[in-house]
mmCIF file of C-alpha atoms and ligand atoms in Angstrom:
data_model
loop_
_atom_site.group_PDB
_atom_site.id
_atom_site.type_symbol
_atom_site.label_atom_id
_atom_site.label_comp_id
_atom_site.label_asym_id
_atom_site.label_seq_id
_atom_site.Cartn_x
_atom_site.Cartn_y
_atom_site.Cartn_z
ATOM 1 C CA MET A 10 36.100 2.689 5.162
ATOM 2 C CA THR A 11 36.423 5.671 7.528
ATOM 3 C CA ASP A 12 38.093 8.994 7.040
ATOM 4 C CA ALA A 13 41.368 8.950 9.003
ATOM 5 C CA THR A 14 41.063 12.492 10.390
ATOM 6 C CA THR A 15 37.352 12.613 11.288
ATOM 7 C CA ASN A 16 36.870 8.895 12.034
ATOM 8 C CA ARG A 17 33.544 8.931 10.205
ATOM 9 C CA PRO A 18 32.652 7.135 6.956
ATOM 10 C CA ARG A 19 34.062 8.736 3.839
ATOM 11 C CA ARG A 20 31.521 11.006 2.220
ATOM 12 C CA ILE A 21 31.478 11.736 -1.494
ATOM 13 C CA GLY A 22 29.197 13.723 -3.779
ATOM 14 C CA VAL A 23 28.011 13.105 -7.318
ATOM 15 C CA LEU A 24 26.652 15.567 -9.860
ATOM 16 C CA THR A 25 25.688 15.690 -13.511
ATOM 17 C CA SER A 26 26.322 18.843 -15.505
ATOM 18 C CA GLY A 27 25.963 20.295 -19.023
ATOM 19 C CA GLY A 28 23.790 18.615 -21.639
ATOM 20 C CA ASP A 29 22.071 15.521 -20.284
ATOM 21 C CA ALA A 30 22.961 12.236 -21.978
ATOM 22 C CA PRO A 31 21.246 8.825 -21.980
ATOM 23 C CA GLY A 32 23.212 6.650 -19.556
ATOM 24 C CA MET A 33 23.897 9.374 -16.992
ATOM 25 C CA ASN A 34 21.467 7.680 -14.620
ATOM 26 C CA ALA A 35 23.369 4.410 -14.925
ATOM 27 C CA ALA A 36 26.525 6.296 -13.939
ATOM 28 C CA ILE A 37 24.815 7.966 -10.940
ATOM 29 C CA ARG A 38 23.471 4.604 -9.797
ATOM 30 C CA ALA A 39 26.911 3.029 -10.106
ATOM 31 C CA VAL A 40 28.595 5.834 -8.149
ATOM 32 C CA VAL A 41 26.019 5.553 -5.363
ATOM 33 C CA ARG A 42 25.997 1.780 -5.075
ATOM 34 C CA THR A 43 29.778 1.364 -5.447
ATOM 35 C CA GLY A 44 30.311 4.026 -2.791
ATOM 36 C CA LEU A 45 27.762 2.470 -0.432
ATOM 37 C CA SER A 46 29.289 -0.967 -0.939
ATOM 38 C CA ARG A 47 32.543 0.459 0.458
ATOM 39 C CA GLY A 48 30.743 1.739 3.531
ATOM 40 C CA TRP A 49 30.898 5.353 2.315
ATOM 41 C CA GLU A 50 28.150 7.956 2.353
ATOM 42 C CA VAL A 51 27.106 9.318 -1.015
ATOM 43 C CA TYR A 52 25.405 12.680 -1.541
ATOM 44 C CA GLY A 53 23.604 13.742 -4.704
ATOM 45 C CA VAL A 54 24.140 17.351 -5.806
ATOM 46 C CA ARG A 55 21.097 18.884 -7.542
ATOM 47 C CA ASP A 56 21.314 20.575 -10.966
ATOM 48 C CA GLY A 57 25.034 20.311 -11.616
ATOM 49 C CA TYR A 58 27.324 23.146 -10.608
ATOM 50 C CA ALA A 59 24.296 25.301 -9.783
ATOM 51 C CA GLY A 60 23.547 22.956 -6.865
ATOM 52 C CA LEU A 61 27.184 23.041 -5.811
ATOM 53 C CA VAL A 62 27.166 26.842 -5.725
ATOM 54 C CA ASP A 63 23.896 26.847 -3.724
ATOM 55 C CA GLY A 64 24.735 23.867 -1.478
ATOM 56 C CA ARG A 65 21.811 21.690 -2.589
ATOM 57 C CA PHE A 66 22.997 18.227 -1.491
ATOM 58 C CA ARG A 67 21.133 15.226 -0.141
ATOM 59 C CA PRO A 68 22.271 11.788 0.996
ATOM 60 C CA LEU A 69 21.371 8.979 -1.371
ATOM 61 C CA GLN A 70 20.614 5.398 -0.416
ATOM 62 C CA SER A 71 20.557 2.382 -2.661
ATOM 63 C CA ARG A 72 16.774 2.578 -3.188
ATOM 64 C CA ASP A 73 17.028 6.233 -4.228
ATOM 65 C CA VAL A 74 18.758 5.079 -7.389
ATOM 66 C CA GLY A 75 16.497 2.085 -8.009
ATOM 67 C CA GLY A 76 14.385 2.070 -11.183
ATOM 68 C CA ILE A 77 16.481 4.701 -12.988
ATOM 69 C CA LEU A 78 18.857 2.561 -15.047
ATOM 70 C CA HIS A 79 16.542 2.493 -18.065
ATOM 71 C CA ARG A 80 15.544 6.146 -17.925
ATOM 72 C CA GLY A 81 17.018 8.897 -20.126
ATOM 73 C CA GLY A 82 18.070 12.263 -18.703
ATOM 74 C CA THR A 83 19.477 12.624 -15.211
ATOM 75 C CA VAL A 84 17.554 12.201 -11.962
ATOM 76 C CA LEU A 85 19.917 14.684 -10.300
ATOM 77 C CA GLY A 86 19.068 17.380 -12.825
ATOM 78 C CA SER A 87 21.564 19.366 -14.867
ATOM 79 C CA ALA A 88 22.209 22.984 -15.716
ATOM 80 C CA ARG A 89 24.621 25.270 -17.482
ATOM 81 C CA CYS A 90 25.911 27.472 -14.672
ATOM 82 C CA PRO A 91 27.755 30.690 -15.651
ATOM 83 C CA GLU A 92 28.180 31.553 -11.941
ATOM 84 C CA PHE A 93 30.440 28.557 -11.396
ATOM 85 C CA ARG A 94 32.852 30.002 -13.973
ATOM 86 C CA THR A 95 33.505 32.953 -11.674
ATOM 87 C CA GLN A 96 35.907 32.917 -8.712
ATOM 88 C CA GLU A 97 33.060 33.906 -6.372
ATOM 89 C CA GLY A 98 30.915 31.021 -7.568
ATOM 90 C CA GLN A 99 33.770 28.556 -7.102
ATOM 91 C CA GLN A 100 34.502 29.852 -3.607
ATOM 92 C CA ARG A 101 30.819 29.455 -2.655
ATOM 93 C CA ALA A 102 30.931 25.889 -3.958
ATOM 94 C CA LEU A 103 34.084 25.183 -1.938
ATOM 95 C CA GLY A 104 32.403 26.506 1.189
ATOM 96 C CA HIS A 105 29.382 24.228 0.722
ATOM 97 C CA LEU A 106 31.608 21.210 0.026
ATOM 98 C CA ARG A 107 33.480 21.914 3.269
ATOM 99 C CA ASP A 108 30.293 22.477 5.310
ATOM 100 C CA ALA A 109 28.780 19.235 4.035
ATOM 101 C CA GLY A 110 32.010 17.379 4.828
ATOM 102 C CA LEU A 111 32.347 16.014 1.301
ATOM 103 C CA ASP A 112 35.810 14.599 0.825
ATOM 104 C CA GLY A 113 35.430 13.509 -2.765
ATOM 105 C CA LEU A 114 33.331 14.435 -5.788
ATOM 106 C CA VAL A 115 32.372 12.652 -9.018
ATOM 107 C CA VAL A 116 31.403 14.954 -11.885
ATOM 108 C CA ILE A 117 29.565 13.389 -14.814
ATOM 109 C CA GLY A 118 29.541 15.470 -17.982
ATOM 110 C CA GLY A 119 31.202 16.666 -21.180
ATOM 111 C CA ASN A 120 33.759 19.213 -22.243
ATOM 112 C CA GLY A 121 32.552 22.385 -20.487
ATOM 113 C CA THR A 122 31.730 20.383 -17.383
ATOM 114 C CA GLN A 123 35.201 18.879 -17.137
ATOM 115 C CA THR A 124 36.749 22.347 -17.373
ATOM 116 C CA GLY A 125 34.871 23.021 -14.123
ATOM 117 C CA THR A 126 36.104 19.730 -12.694
ATOM 118 C CA HIS A 127 39.661 20.762 -13.470
ATOM 119 C CA ALA A 128 39.092 24.116 -11.733
ATOM 120 C CA LEU A 129 37.915 22.249 -8.611
ATOM 121 C CA HIS A 130 40.961 19.999 -8.793
ATOM 122 C CA GLU A 131 43.226 23.063 -8.933
ATOM 123 C CA LEU A 132 41.434 24.361 -5.830
ATOM 124 C CA GLY A 133 42.341 21.158 -4.002
ATOM 125 C CA VAL A 134 39.057 19.227 -4.194
ATOM 126 C CA PRO A 135 39.581 15.463 -4.653
ATOM 127 C CA VAL A 136 37.537 15.201 -7.829
ATOM 128 C CA VAL A 137 37.136 12.681 -10.639
ATOM 129 C CA GLY A 138 35.318 13.314 -13.943
ATOM 130 C CA VAL A 139 33.209 10.810 -15.859
ATOM 131 C CA ALA A 140 33.066 11.182 -19.656
ATOM 132 C CA SER A 141 29.479 11.857 -20.689
ATOM 133 C CA THR A 142 28.220 13.808 -23.708
ATOM 134 C CA ILE A 143 26.321 12.846 -26.841
ATOM 135 C CA ASP A 144 28.840 14.898 -28.861
ATOM 136 C CA ASN A 145 31.758 12.451 -28.398
ATOM 137 C CA ASP A 146 34.166 15.364 -28.574
ATOM 138 C CA LEU A 147 35.855 14.744 -25.232
ATOM 139 C CA LEU A 148 39.516 13.715 -25.182
ATOM 140 C CA GLY A 149 40.263 10.861 -22.772
ATOM 141 C CA SER A 150 37.447 8.540 -23.853
ATOM 142 C CA ASP A 151 37.057 6.801 -27.212
ATOM 143 C CA ILE A 152 33.316 6.962 -26.723
ATOM 144 C CA THR A 153 31.343 8.900 -24.135
ATOM 145 C CA ILE A 154 28.125 8.091 -22.291
ATOM 146 C CA GLY A 155 25.074 8.909 -24.446
ATOM 147 C CA VAL A 156 26.608 8.754 -27.916
ATOM 148 C CA ASP A 157 25.299 5.320 -28.825
ATOM 149 C CA SER A 158 21.724 6.042 -27.728
ATOM 150 C CA ALA A 159 21.696 9.439 -29.458
ATOM 151 C CA LEU A 160 23.003 7.789 -32.592
ATOM 152 C CA ASN A 161 20.272 5.151 -32.529
ATOM 153 C CA THR A 162 17.648 7.879 -32.119
ATOM 154 C CA ALA A 163 19.047 9.692 -35.152
ATOM 155 C CA LEU A 164 19.028 6.458 -37.167
ATOM 156 C CA GLU A 165 15.420 5.746 -36.309
ATOM 157 C CA ALA A 166 14.496 9.249 -37.464
ATOM 158 C CA VAL A 167 16.429 8.914 -40.738
ATOM 159 C CA ASP A 168 14.836 5.515 -41.444
ATOM 160 C CA ARG A 169 11.394 7.076 -41.033
ATOM 161 C CA LEU A 170 12.270 10.077 -43.154
ATOM 162 C CA LYS A 171 13.473 7.771 -45.923
ATOM 163 C CA THR A 172 10.029 6.176 -46.021
ATOM 164 C CA THR A 173 8.229 9.440 -46.639
ATOM 165 C CA ALA A 174 11.057 10.682 -48.889
ATOM 166 C CA SER A 175 10.629 7.651 -51.167
ATOM 167 C CA SER A 176 6.866 8.133 -51.389
ATOM 168 C CA HIS A 177 7.378 11.665 -52.739
ATOM 169 C CA ARG A 178 10.706 11.125 -54.525
ATOM 170 C CA ARG A 179 12.037 13.888 -52.266
ATOM 171 C CA ALA A 180 15.429 14.596 -50.817
ATOM 172 C CA PHE A 181 15.885 15.273 -47.101
ATOM 173 C CA LEU A 182 18.489 17.012 -45.029
ATOM 174 C CA VAL A 183 18.666 15.789 -41.447
ATOM 175 C CA GLU A 184 20.499 18.049 -39.013
ATOM 176 C CA VAL A 185 21.992 16.296 -36.009
ATOM 177 C CA MET A 186 23.522 17.720 -32.825
ATOM 178 C CA GLY A 187 27.196 17.644 -31.909
ATOM 179 C CA ARG A 188 28.116 21.267 -31.249
ATOM 180 C CA ASP A 189 31.455 21.758 -33.125
ATOM 181 C CA CYS A 190 32.123 18.058 -33.520
ATOM 182 C CA GLY A 191 31.036 16.093 -36.598
ATOM 183 C CA TYR A 192 31.210 12.639 -35.002
ATOM 184 C CA LEU A 193 27.447 12.107 -34.597
ATOM 185 C CA ALA A 194 26.780 13.434 -38.102
ATOM 186 C CA LEU A 195 29.421 11.240 -39.672
ATOM 187 C CA VAL A 196 28.417 8.045 -37.924
ATOM 188 C CA THR A 197 24.723 8.764 -38.548
ATOM 189 C CA ALA A 198 25.534 9.179 -42.250
ATOM 190 C CA ILE A 199 27.446 5.893 -42.485
ATOM 191 C CA ALA A 200 24.968 3.864 -40.461
ATOM 192 C CA SER A 201 21.900 5.265 -42.225
ATOM 193 C CA GLY A 202 23.315 5.000 -45.747
ATOM 194 C CA ALA A 203 23.082 8.728 -46.425
ATOM 195 C CA GLU A 204 24.149 10.124 -49.782
ATOM 196 C CA THR A 205 26.177 12.973 -48.322
ATOM 197 C CA VAL A 206 27.368 14.395 -45.015
ATOM 198 C CA VAL A 207 28.511 17.832 -43.923
ATOM 199 C CA VAL A 208 30.578 18.175 -40.744
ATOM 200 C CA PRO A 209 31.711 21.365 -38.968
ATOM 201 C CA GLU A 210 35.389 20.408 -39.236
ATOM 202 C CA HIS A 211 35.306 20.350 -43.072
ATOM 203 C CA PRO A 212 33.410 23.252 -44.659
ATOM 204 C CA THR A 213 32.113 22.490 -48.149
ATOM 205 C CA THR A 214 29.942 24.150 -50.814
ATOM 206 C CA PRO A 215 26.205 23.955 -51.536
ATOM 207 C CA GLU A 216 27.155 22.941 -55.101
ATOM 208 C CA ARG A 217 28.885 19.797 -53.840
ATOM 209 C CA VAL A 218 26.034 18.787 -51.543
ATOM 210 C CA ALA A 219 23.463 19.391 -54.301
ATOM 211 C CA ALA A 220 25.528 17.330 -56.762
ATOM 212 C CA GLU A 221 25.786 14.411 -54.317
ATOM 213 C CA LEU A 222 22.049 14.419 -53.652
ATOM 214 C CA ARG A 223 21.350 14.632 -57.380
ATOM 215 C CA ALA A 224 23.710 11.744 -58.108
ATOM 216 C CA ALA A 225 21.519 9.484 -55.976
ATOM 217 C CA TYR A 226 18.591 9.961 -58.398
ATOM 218 C CA ALA A 227 20.922 9.449 -61.350
ATOM 219 C CA ARG A 228 21.858 6.045 -59.828
ATOM 220 C CA GLY A 229 18.177 5.108 -59.724
ATOM 221 C CA ASN A 230 17.292 5.995 -56.109
ATOM 222 C CA ASP A 231 13.795 7.267 -55.386
ATOM 223 C CA HIS A 232 15.056 9.540 -52.592
ATOM 224 C CA ALA A 233 18.253 11.087 -51.245
ATOM 225 C CA VAL A 234 19.419 11.925 -47.730
ATOM 226 C CA GLY A 235 22.070 14.337 -46.542
ATOM 227 C CA ILE A 236 23.199 14.506 -42.894
ATOM 228 C CA VAL A 237 24.273 17.924 -41.653
ATOM 229 C CA GLY A 238 26.164 18.350 -38.388
ATOM 230 C CA GLU A 239 25.059 21.275 -36.249
ATOM 231 C CA GLY A 240 27.334 24.276 -36.871
ATOM 232 C CA SER A 241 28.463 23.088 -40.332
ATOM 233 C CA GLU A 242 29.261 25.340 -43.269
ATOM 234 C CA PRO A 243 27.073 25.542 -45.257
ATOM 235 C CA GLY A 244 24.298 25.038 -42.735
ATOM 236 C CA THR A 245 20.890 23.451 -43.208
ATOM 237 C CA SER A 246 18.989 26.633 -44.117
ATOM 238 C CA GLN A 247 21.620 27.733 -46.620
ATOM 239 C CA LEU A 248 21.522 24.327 -48.299
ATOM 240 C CA LEU A 249 17.746 24.342 -48.362
ATOM 241 C CA GLU A 250 17.675 27.784 -49.933
ATOM 242 C CA TYR A 251 20.303 26.891 -52.525
ATOM 243 C CA CYS A 252 18.671 23.637 -53.641
ATOM 244 C CA ASN A 253 15.075 24.819 -53.642
ATOM 245 C CA ALA A 254 15.999 27.888 -55.711
ATOM 246 C CA ARG A 255 17.238 25.400 -58.347
ATOM 247 C CA GLN A 256 14.580 22.728 -57.945
ATOM 248 C CA GLU A 257 13.847 22.348 -61.666
ATOM 249 C CA GLU A 258 17.458 22.176 -62.700
ATOM 250 C CA LEU A 259 18.340 19.692 -59.914
ATOM 251 C CA GLY A 260 15.238 17.593 -60.426
ATOM 252 C CA PHE A 261 14.300 17.059 -56.770
ATOM 253 C CA GLU A 262 12.464 18.813 -54.010
ATOM 254 C CA LEU A 263 14.361 19.216 -50.713
ATOM 255 C CA ARG A 264 12.950 19.205 -47.170
ATOM 256 C CA ALA A 265 14.831 19.480 -43.885
ATOM 257 C CA THR A 266 14.365 18.094 -40.378
ATOM 258 C CA VAL A 267 16.354 19.344 -37.418
ATOM 259 C CA LEU A 268 16.528 16.557 -34.810
ATOM 260 C CA GLY A 269 17.839 18.790 -32.020
ATOM 261 C CA HIS A 270 17.140 17.740 -28.449
ATOM 262 C CA VAL A 271 15.090 14.726 -29.569
ATOM 263 C CA GLN A 272 18.465 12.970 -29.705
ATOM 264 C CA ARG A 273 19.194 13.688 -26.071
ATOM 265 C CA GLY A 274 15.864 12.414 -24.761
ATOM 266 C CA ALA A 275 16.242 8.741 -25.631
ATOM 267 C CA ALA A 276 16.144 5.938 -23.103
ATOM 268 C CA PRO A 277 19.690 4.524 -22.879
ATOM 269 C CA GLY A 278 20.406 1.385 -24.854
ATOM 270 C CA ALA A 279 22.458 -1.558 -23.600
ATOM 271 C CA PHE A 280 25.762 0.057 -24.533
ATOM 272 C CA ASP A 281 25.152 3.270 -22.577
ATOM 273 C CA ARG A 282 23.761 1.414 -19.550
ATOM 274 C CA MET A 283 26.951 -0.670 -19.475
ATOM 275 C CA LEU A 284 29.239 2.282 -20.134
ATOM 276 C CA GLY A 285 27.551 4.435 -17.473
ATOM 277 C CA SER A 286 27.765 1.582 -14.962
ATOM 278 C CA ARG A 287 31.436 0.866 -15.693
ATOM 279 C CA LEU A 288 32.588 4.487 -15.685
ATOM 280 C CA GLY A 289 30.552 5.403 -12.576
ATOM 281 C CA ALA A 290 31.990 2.475 -10.628
ATOM 282 C CA GLY A 291 35.454 3.235 -12.044
ATOM 283 C CA ALA A 292 35.268 6.808 -10.723
ATOM 284 C CA VAL A 293 34.600 5.608 -7.160
ATOM 285 C CA GLU A 294 37.432 3.095 -7.423
ATOM 286 C CA ARG A 295 39.797 5.876 -8.529
ATOM 287 C CA LEU A 296 38.807 7.974 -5.490
ATOM 288 C CA ALA A 297 39.324 4.941 -3.261
ATOM 289 C CA GLU A 298 42.831 4.552 -4.684
ATOM 290 C CA GLY A 299 43.519 8.214 -3.907
ATOM 291 C CA GLU A 300 43.658 9.203 -7.582
ATOM 292 C CA HIS A 301 42.047 12.560 -8.434
ATOM 293 C CA GLY A 302 42.177 15.250 -11.053
ATOM 294 C CA VAL A 303 41.492 12.681 -13.745
ATOM 295 C CA LEU A 304 38.774 11.838 -16.248
ATOM 296 C CA VAL A 305 37.452 8.281 -16.258
ATOM 297 C CA GLY A 306 36.709 7.119 -19.788
ATOM 298 C CA LEU A 307 36.822 4.124 -22.093
ATOM 299 C CA LEU A 308 40.103 3.704 -23.959
ATOM 300 C CA GLY A 309 40.136 0.628 -26.147
ATOM 301 C CA ARG A 310 38.066 -1.839 -24.150
ATOM 302 C CA ARG A 311 39.276 -0.697 -20.760
ATOM 303 C CA VAL A 312 38.114 1.839 -18.215
ATOM 304 C CA ALA A 313 41.075 4.193 -18.017
ATOM 305 C CA THR A 314 42.004 7.583 -16.608
ATOM 306 C CA THR A 315 43.536 10.650 -18.232
ATOM 307 C CA PRO A 316 44.671 13.754 -16.309
ATOM 308 C CA LEU A 317 42.036 16.482 -16.606
ATOM 309 C CA ALA A 318 44.791 18.909 -17.597
ATOM 310 C CA GLU A 319 45.241 16.865 -20.800
ATOM 311 C CA VAL A 320 41.501 16.627 -21.462
ATOM 312 C CA ILE A 321 40.411 20.235 -21.232
ATOM 313 C CA GLY A 322 41.126 22.836 -23.875
ATOM 314 C CA GLY A 323 41.163 20.329 -26.721
ATOM 315 C CA THR A 324 38.610 18.241 -28.579
ATOM 316 C CA LYS A 325 38.737 15.015 -30.512
ATOM 317 C CA SER A 326 39.207 15.499 -34.230
ATOM 318 C CA VAL A 327 37.070 13.754 -36.810
ATOM 319 C CA ASP A 328 38.526 10.459 -38.042
ATOM 320 C CA PRO A 329 39.605 10.851 -41.712
ATOM 321 C CA ALA A 330 39.070 7.099 -42.255
ATOM 322 C CA LEU A 331 35.396 7.475 -41.298
ATOM 323 C CA LEU A 332 35.023 10.437 -43.665
ATOM 324 C CA GLU A 333 36.473 8.353 -46.459
ATOM 325 C CA LEU A 334 34.214 5.434 -45.589
ATOM 326 C CA ALA A 335 31.134 7.676 -45.700
ATOM 327 C CA ASP A 336 32.184 8.894 -49.114
ATOM 328 C CA THR A 337 32.954 5.438 -50.523
ATOM 329 C CA LEU A 338 29.756 3.823 -49.270
ATOM 330 C CA ALA A 339 27.566 6.653 -50.548
ATOM 331 C CA SER A 340 28.546 6.099 -54.187
HETATM 332 O O1 F6P B 419 26.683 19.126 -25.669
HETATM 333 C C1 F6P B 419 25.489 18.473 -25.944
HETATM 334 C C2 F6P B 419 24.594 19.344 -26.800
HETATM 335 O O2 F6P B 419 23.396 18.652 -27.029
HETATM 336 C C3 F6P B 419 25.204 19.802 -28.126
HETATM 337 O O3 F6P B 419 25.152 18.818 -29.112
HETATM 338 C C4 F6P B 419 24.363 21.014 -28.419
HETATM 339 O O4 F6P B 419 25.065 21.920 -29.240
HETATM 340 C C5 F6P B 419 24.112 21.597 -27.061
HETATM 341 O O5 F6P B 419 24.300 20.537 -26.128
HETATM 342 C C6 F6P B 419 22.743 22.182 -26.869
HETATM 343 O O6 F6P B 419 22.717 22.787 -25.616
HETATM 344 P P1 F6P B 419 21.407 23.180 -24.827
HETATM 345 O O7 F6P B 419 20.769 21.908 -24.320
HETATM 346 O O8 F6P B 419 21.887 24.043 -23.717
HETATM 347 O O9 F6P B 419 20.490 23.859 -25.794
#
């Protein structure tokens, strides 16, 4: 397919931005190969918006994205780029896009990233976002690229911690990522069989968490596990301090493990490889149809688009039914 005004093949760019997520490489690969299959040229932009501001682009061929499907992270690199939030930064990016003759852009990333995508859309760039973040806080996609793999990493860690916890009759707090969104914490708690969970959306008290951990021993458990979402109230250190100051009264010793970026570094599982492939290909198809300014995500079982204007500025709220399920199954 050629560009009507320049009579050359259409040329699009692809970048990954914000926190990396397992499955981003599958999405890059799908963008490149779907674009090439249409006779387009596809350019990779290095290091997210930083590479857009500096004009670091290079053409990608099919072999350039071979052997990456099973790898975590992003082969294009990612960055958090404060400069792109400024008007000057955005104008520099526009200039480089023009100079390189890019007439479409696919931006793979989460909430902050898609705010940048929306800014580009407002500046007239034909741009499509792809929903990717381990936090699963992005509106416009029921589940985002990376969540499933990050969740499985957290589960593996909790399973291991339970082994050592049982040997010592200890209790453990496991802090998981998610920024301000409790999704990963909640689902980790349900799928690992944790005794209690604290999410940022619902502040609680150290007394309640201590009582729920204690109740596990009263039921005959030889260990107890609490999952704490990053940014929750009370946080991990406050809980640790509270419980260990009352160790004798509570009857258990508490340790804590912060999983942090370990969750981001996983190799993508089957789900994220499929999701990345479907959403990456979907983004190119949207551009081919002349649809821009949208986020490509999974809604129900279908690849679907939502206007970026509806995606940015809000986040998904935690599902009360899942909170209730966590509570019921922990008793
Ligand atoms: O958005 C993904 C995420 O991993 C969040 O869960 C976390 O709060 C943040 O990124 C960490 O950011 P950074 O990698 O810049 O430390």
